[in-house]
Short mmCIF file of C-alpha atoms in Angstrom, two decimals:
data_model
loop_
_atom_site.label_atom_id
_atom_site.label_comp_id
_atom_site.label_asym_id
_atom_site.label_seq_id
_atom_site.Cartn_x
_atom_site.Cartn_y
_atom_site.Cartn_z
CA UNK A 1 -109.65 33.92 -36.45
CA UNK A 2 -107.40 31.25 -37.88
CA UNK A 3 -105.43 31.61 -41.07
CA UNK A 4 -107.44 30.72 -44.15
CA UNK A 5 -104.42 30.45 -46.38
CA UNK A 6 -104.66 27.35 -48.51
CA UNK A 7 -101.12 26.16 -48.65
CA UNK A 8 -99.76 24.05 -51.46
CA UNK A 9 -99.79 20.38 -50.42
CA UNK A 10 -96.02 20.24 -50.72
CA UNK A 11 -93.19 21.35 -52.92
CA UNK A 12 -92.36 19.08 -55.82
CA UNK A 13 -89.29 16.88 -55.89
CA UNK A 14 -87.83 19.25 -58.48
CA UNK A 15 -88.11 22.08 -55.94
CA UNK A 16 -87.06 20.06 -52.92
CA UNK A 17 -83.78 18.63 -54.24
CA UNK A 18 -82.17 21.99 -55.21
CA UNK A 19 -83.39 23.49 -51.93
CA UNK A 20 -81.92 20.61 -49.94
CA UNK A 21 -78.61 20.99 -51.83
CA UNK A 22 -78.72 24.74 -51.15
CA UNK A 23 -79.32 24.15 -47.44
CA UNK A 24 -76.49 21.62 -47.21
CA UNK A 25 -74.15 23.95 -49.11
CA UNK A 26 -75.12 26.82 -46.82
CA UNK A 27 -74.41 24.77 -43.72
CA UNK A 28 -71.08 23.70 -45.24
CA UNK A 29 -70.09 27.27 -46.13
CA UNK A 30 -71.01 28.48 -42.63
CA UNK A 31 -68.99 25.70 -40.98
CA UNK A 32 -65.97 26.30 -43.22
CA UNK A 33 -66.09 30.09 -42.70
CA UNK A 34 -66.38 29.75 -38.92
CA UNK A 35 -63.56 27.21 -38.80
CA UNK A 36 -61.23 29.33 -40.92
CA UNK A 37 -62.15 32.47 -38.93
CA UNK A 38 -61.37 30.62 -35.69
CA UNK A 39 -58.04 29.46 -37.14
CA UNK A 40 -57.15 32.98 -38.23
CA UNK A 41 -58.05 34.42 -34.82
CA UNK A 42 -55.88 31.76 -33.16
CA UNK A 43 -53.00 32.79 -35.44
CA UNK A 44 -53.55 36.48 -34.67
CA UNK A 45 -53.69 36.13 -30.89
CA UNK A 46 -51.09 33.35 -30.76
CA UNK A 47 -48.23 35.78 -30.29
CA UNK A 48 -46.07 34.70 -33.24
CA UNK A 49 -45.53 36.36 -36.62
CA UNK A 50 -48.74 37.24 -38.41
CA UNK A 51 -49.47 37.24 -42.13
CA UNK A 52 -51.45 40.30 -43.22
CA UNK A 53 -53.03 40.71 -46.64
CA UNK A 54 -52.60 44.28 -47.82
CA UNK A 55 -53.95 46.07 -50.88
CA UNK A 56 -51.11 48.10 -52.32
CA UNK A 57 -52.21 50.39 -55.11
CA UNK A 58 -49.70 50.67 -57.93
CA UNK A 59 -46.59 49.63 -55.99
CA UNK A 60 -43.62 48.82 -58.25
CA UNK A 61 -41.45 45.79 -57.54
CA UNK A 62 -39.32 43.20 -59.27
CA UNK A 63 -40.06 39.48 -59.44
CA UNK A 64 -38.79 36.31 -61.11
CA UNK A 65 -41.86 34.82 -62.76
CA UNK A 66 -40.15 31.48 -63.50
CA UNK A 67 -37.09 29.65 -62.21
CA UNK A 68 -33.95 31.03 -63.82
CA UNK A 69 -35.85 33.85 -65.52
CA UNK A 70 -34.58 37.40 -65.21
CA UNK A 71 -36.22 39.69 -62.70
CA UNK A 72 -39.12 41.53 -64.26
CA UNK A 73 -40.58 44.84 -63.19
CA UNK A 74 -44.10 44.22 -61.87
CA UNK A 75 -46.83 46.26 -60.23
CA UNK A 76 -48.21 44.87 -56.98
CA UNK A 77 -51.91 45.19 -56.24
CA UNK A 78 -52.11 42.80 -53.29
CA UNK A 79 -49.38 41.46 -51.04
CA UNK A 80 -49.21 39.16 -48.04
CA UNK A 81 -46.95 40.80 -45.48
CA UNK A 82 -45.42 39.03 -42.50
CA UNK A 83 -45.41 41.08 -39.32
CA UNK A 84 -42.98 39.45 -36.87
CA UNK A 85 -44.30 41.07 -33.71
CA UNK A 86 -47.72 42.61 -34.31
CA UNK A 87 -49.06 45.20 -31.88
CA UNK A 88 -52.60 45.31 -30.52
CA UNK A 89 -53.49 48.06 -33.02
CA UNK A 90 -52.82 45.55 -35.81
CA UNK A 91 -54.30 42.50 -34.12
CA UNK A 92 -57.56 44.01 -32.84
CA UNK A 93 -58.95 45.16 -36.24
CA UNK A 94 -57.88 41.88 -37.85
CA UNK A 95 -59.61 39.86 -35.11
CA UNK A 96 -62.66 42.10 -35.49
CA UNK A 97 -62.58 41.43 -39.24
CA UNK A 98 -62.82 37.68 -38.63
CA UNK A 99 -65.50 38.05 -35.93
CA UNK A 100 -67.58 40.25 -38.24
CA UNK A 101 -67.06 37.91 -41.19
CA UNK A 102 -68.15 34.90 -39.14
CA UNK A 103 -71.12 36.77 -37.71
CA UNK A 104 -72.29 38.06 -41.10
CA UNK A 105 -71.96 34.66 -42.77
CA UNK A 106 -73.78 33.02 -39.85
CA UNK A 107 -76.65 35.55 -39.94
CA UNK A 108 -77.01 35.44 -43.73
CA UNK A 109 -76.94 31.64 -43.91
CA UNK A 110 -79.20 31.17 -40.88
CA UNK A 111 -81.78 33.53 -42.41
CA UNK A 112 -81.58 31.88 -45.83
CA UNK A 113 -81.79 28.39 -44.30
CA UNK A 114 -84.93 29.45 -42.42
CA UNK A 115 -86.43 30.79 -45.67
CA UNK A 116 -85.50 27.59 -47.53
CA UNK A 117 -87.03 25.46 -44.76
CA UNK A 118 -90.21 27.52 -44.92
CA UNK A 119 -90.37 27.08 -48.71
CA UNK A 120 -89.90 23.32 -48.31
CA UNK A 121 -92.90 23.32 -45.97
CA UNK A 122 -94.91 24.92 -48.79
CA UNK A 123 -94.98 28.47 -47.43
CA UNK A 124 -93.05 30.74 -49.79
CA UNK A 125 -94.45 34.19 -49.08
CA UNK A 126 -95.03 35.35 -45.53
CA UNK A 127 -94.15 38.37 -43.43
CA UNK A 128 -91.62 36.21 -41.55
CA UNK A 129 -89.85 35.27 -44.80
CA UNK A 130 -89.82 38.92 -45.92
CA UNK A 131 -88.20 39.90 -42.61
CA UNK A 132 -85.66 37.06 -42.89
CA UNK A 133 -84.66 38.10 -46.43
CA UNK A 134 -84.38 41.72 -45.26
CA UNK A 135 -82.21 40.73 -42.30
CA UNK A 136 -79.94 38.61 -44.53
CA UNK A 137 -79.62 41.48 -47.00
CA UNK A 138 -78.86 44.08 -44.34
CA UNK A 139 -76.23 41.80 -42.78
CA UNK A 140 -74.64 41.13 -46.18
CA UNK A 141 -74.49 44.84 -47.01
CA UNK A 142 -73.04 45.78 -43.62
CA UNK A 143 -70.53 42.95 -43.88
CA UNK A 144 -69.48 43.93 -47.40
CA UNK A 145 -68.61 47.38 -46.03
CA UNK A 146 -67.31 46.67 -42.52
CA UNK A 147 -65.20 43.53 -43.13
CA UNK A 148 -62.87 45.18 -45.71
CA UNK A 149 -62.74 48.30 -43.51
CA UNK A 150 -61.39 46.28 -40.56
CA UNK A 151 -58.97 44.44 -42.87
CA UNK A 152 -57.66 47.74 -44.21
CA UNK A 153 -57.22 49.28 -40.76
CA UNK A 154 -55.21 46.21 -39.69
CA UNK A 155 -53.17 46.15 -42.91
CA UNK A 156 -52.39 49.88 -42.69
CA UNK A 157 -51.15 49.44 -39.14
CA UNK A 158 -49.07 46.42 -40.16
CA UNK A 159 -47.44 48.42 -42.98
CA UNK A 160 -46.79 51.34 -40.61
CA UNK A 161 -45.14 48.95 -38.15
CA UNK A 162 -42.97 47.32 -40.82
CA UNK A 163 -41.88 50.66 -42.24
CA UNK A 164 -41.54 52.28 -38.82
CA UNK A 165 -43.52 55.26 -40.13
CA UNK A 166 -47.03 56.41 -40.86
CA UNK A 167 -49.43 55.32 -43.57
CA UNK A 168 -47.69 54.60 -46.87
CA UNK A 169 -49.38 53.41 -50.03
CA UNK A 170 -52.22 51.46 -48.38
CA UNK A 171 -55.74 52.08 -49.57
CA UNK A 172 -59.22 51.28 -48.30
CA UNK A 173 -60.63 48.96 -50.92
CA UNK A 174 -64.36 48.51 -51.18
CA UNK A 175 -65.59 47.37 -54.56
CA UNK A 176 -68.42 49.78 -55.41
CA UNK A 177 -69.69 47.38 -58.05
CA UNK A 178 -69.92 44.55 -55.52
CA UNK A 179 -71.70 46.77 -52.98
CA UNK A 180 -74.15 48.09 -55.58
CA UNK A 181 -74.73 44.53 -56.87
CA UNK A 182 -75.45 43.23 -53.36
CA UNK A 183 -77.76 46.20 -52.69
CA UNK A 184 -79.57 45.55 -55.99
CA UNK A 185 -80.05 41.84 -55.31
CA UNK A 186 -81.19 42.56 -51.74
CA UNK A 187 -83.68 45.20 -52.92
CA UNK A 188 -85.08 42.85 -55.59
CA UNK A 189 -85.37 39.97 -53.09
CA UNK A 190 -87.10 42.14 -50.44
CA UNK A 191 -89.48 43.59 -53.04
CA UNK A 192 -90.29 40.12 -54.42
CA UNK A 193 -91.03 38.68 -51.00
CA UNK A 194 -92.96 41.81 -49.97
CA UNK A 195 -95.14 41.80 -53.09
CA UNK A 196 -95.61 38.01 -52.82
CA UNK A 197 -96.72 38.36 -49.21
CA UNK A 198 -99.22 41.10 -50.16
CA UNK A 199 -100.60 38.94 -52.97
CA UNK A 200 -100.90 36.03 -50.53
CA UNK A 201 -102.85 38.20 -48.09
CA UNK A 202 -105.06 39.49 -50.92
CA UNK A 203 -105.93 35.95 -52.00
CA UNK A 204 -106.33 34.62 -48.47
CA UNK A 205 -109.68 32.79 -48.36
CA UNK A 206 -110.18 33.00 -52.14
CA UNK A 207 -111.81 29.87 -53.57
CA UNK B 1 -114.55 47.19 -49.16
CA UNK B 2 -116.81 45.73 -46.43
CA UNK B 3 -115.44 45.41 -42.93
CA UNK B 4 -114.08 42.01 -41.90
CA UNK B 5 -117.02 41.25 -39.57
CA UNK B 6 -119.57 41.94 -42.35
CA UNK B 7 -118.27 38.93 -44.28
CA UNK B 8 -119.80 36.61 -41.69
CA UNK B 9 -123.23 37.74 -42.91
CA UNK B 10 -122.73 35.96 -46.22
CA UNK B 11 -123.94 32.39 -45.92
CA UNK B 12 -123.22 29.70 -48.49
CA UNK B 13 -126.10 27.26 -49.00
CA UNK B 14 -123.89 24.56 -50.47
CA UNK B 15 -124.89 22.06 -47.79
CA UNK B 16 -128.59 22.29 -48.65
CA UNK B 17 -127.99 22.20 -52.41
CA UNK B 18 -125.77 19.11 -52.08
CA UNK B 19 -128.37 17.36 -49.96
CA UNK B 20 -131.21 18.25 -52.33
CA UNK B 21 -129.27 16.89 -55.30
CA UNK B 22 -127.79 13.89 -53.51
CA UNK B 23 -124.23 14.85 -54.33
CA UNK B 24 -121.28 14.56 -52.01
CA UNK B 25 -118.75 17.35 -51.56
CA UNK B 26 -116.03 15.06 -52.96
CA UNK B 27 -118.07 14.37 -56.11
CA UNK B 28 -118.74 18.09 -56.53
CA UNK B 29 -115.05 18.88 -56.11
CA UNK B 30 -114.23 16.43 -58.88
CA UNK B 31 -117.01 17.77 -61.08
CA UNK B 32 -116.02 21.44 -60.83
CA UNK B 33 -112.24 20.96 -60.59
CA UNK B 34 -111.93 22.80 -57.27
CA UNK B 35 -110.05 21.23 -54.39
CA UNK B 36 -112.02 19.58 -51.62
CA UNK B 37 -110.27 21.87 -49.12
CA UNK B 38 -111.45 25.00 -50.94
CA UNK B 39 -115.01 23.68 -51.29
CA UNK B 40 -115.01 22.88 -47.58
CA UNK B 41 -113.86 26.44 -46.83
CA UNK B 42 -116.73 27.73 -48.98
CA UNK B 43 -119.31 25.37 -47.45
CA UNK B 44 -118.33 26.34 -43.89
CA UNK B 45 -118.60 30.08 -44.64
CA UNK B 46 -114.88 30.62 -44.14
CA UNK B 47 -114.16 31.88 -47.67
CA UNK B 48 -113.51 35.57 -48.16
CA UNK B 49 -113.88 35.68 -51.93
CA UNK B 50 -114.92 33.46 -54.83
CA UNK B 51 -113.64 33.44 -58.40
CA UNK B 52 -116.24 33.91 -61.12
CA UNK B 53 -114.90 30.72 -62.71
CA UNK B 54 -115.56 28.77 -59.49
CA UNK B 55 -119.04 30.28 -59.20
CA UNK B 56 -119.95 29.40 -62.79
CA UNK B 57 -118.60 25.86 -62.39
CA UNK B 58 -120.58 25.38 -59.17
CA UNK B 59 -123.79 26.76 -60.73
CA UNK B 60 -123.32 24.47 -63.76
CA UNK B 61 -122.70 21.41 -61.60
CA UNK B 62 -125.58 22.13 -59.21
CA UNK B 63 -127.90 23.49 -61.94
CA UNK B 64 -128.62 26.62 -59.96
CA UNK B 65 -128.04 30.37 -60.00
CA UNK B 66 -125.57 32.34 -57.84
CA UNK B 67 -128.50 33.56 -55.76
CA UNK B 68 -129.35 29.97 -54.88
CA UNK B 69 -125.83 29.43 -53.59
CA UNK B 70 -125.54 32.49 -51.36
CA UNK B 71 -127.68 34.57 -49.07
CA UNK B 72 -126.81 37.72 -47.17
CA UNK B 73 -128.11 37.49 -43.62
CA UNK B 74 -129.61 40.48 -41.82
CA UNK B 75 -127.49 42.44 -39.34
CA UNK B 76 -127.40 40.84 -35.93
CA UNK B 77 -128.07 37.33 -37.24
CA UNK B 78 -125.49 34.99 -35.76
CA UNK B 79 -123.33 33.71 -38.56
CA UNK B 80 -120.70 31.07 -38.76
CA UNK B 81 -117.51 32.00 -37.01
CA UNK B 82 -114.73 33.08 -39.38
#
């Protein structure tokens, strides 16, 4: 039996233009992320000194805020360290961070582009779109947890190398608010698409 | 809720009513404010459900009763494929 769903003739221009802009932006973000990840990986495996961003919780330091100004006591939250000769234990997690970041962005944007394309064809709610939104959400959640984890492992190792000792002052930073926010948005999106798909099935063949 | 195959027993007599009244499906669609696609689905026995508002509009336009529009065929009667 064929599908009896009566699809809307087409989306309006008001729907199409923002969707097209969204799709173009998504493609641009994906390209930029992949290019910068590739550049970072090239820097990491290039063999030279490597810059490593480290979260340093409550580390005291002194800094001149302006030219000629006296040195002021400051508290560092984030610092970019330069590791002259990074070992594999520093490089591998940092490369993995970039690979994961690229992969997550690619999956999320590919899924959302597919959903946007489906909407532009006039099919908003379907089991395929629900699965795509779920896959994008799961990838985003995993990425939000795993990418900072890899970055922290690399940064901790870089600090240990620079200090010639074990772990000092580095922390694993995952913003709980960001994670909860992503989880909330993902749950709402999956529920919306799931309920929409059920409503579509319920009204299939209704005249 | 009836099983999916039971729905094929419901036959819409829209074709006969249109012919008897000399109305085209397009004219009926305009008269009742239902899309031609949906009326075609109904006419070809491919609809699964009908809104009361659609039914009333059709009965008004065709000057008939719901019973004139539909018949339930006996078991085993070949119906239109769904």
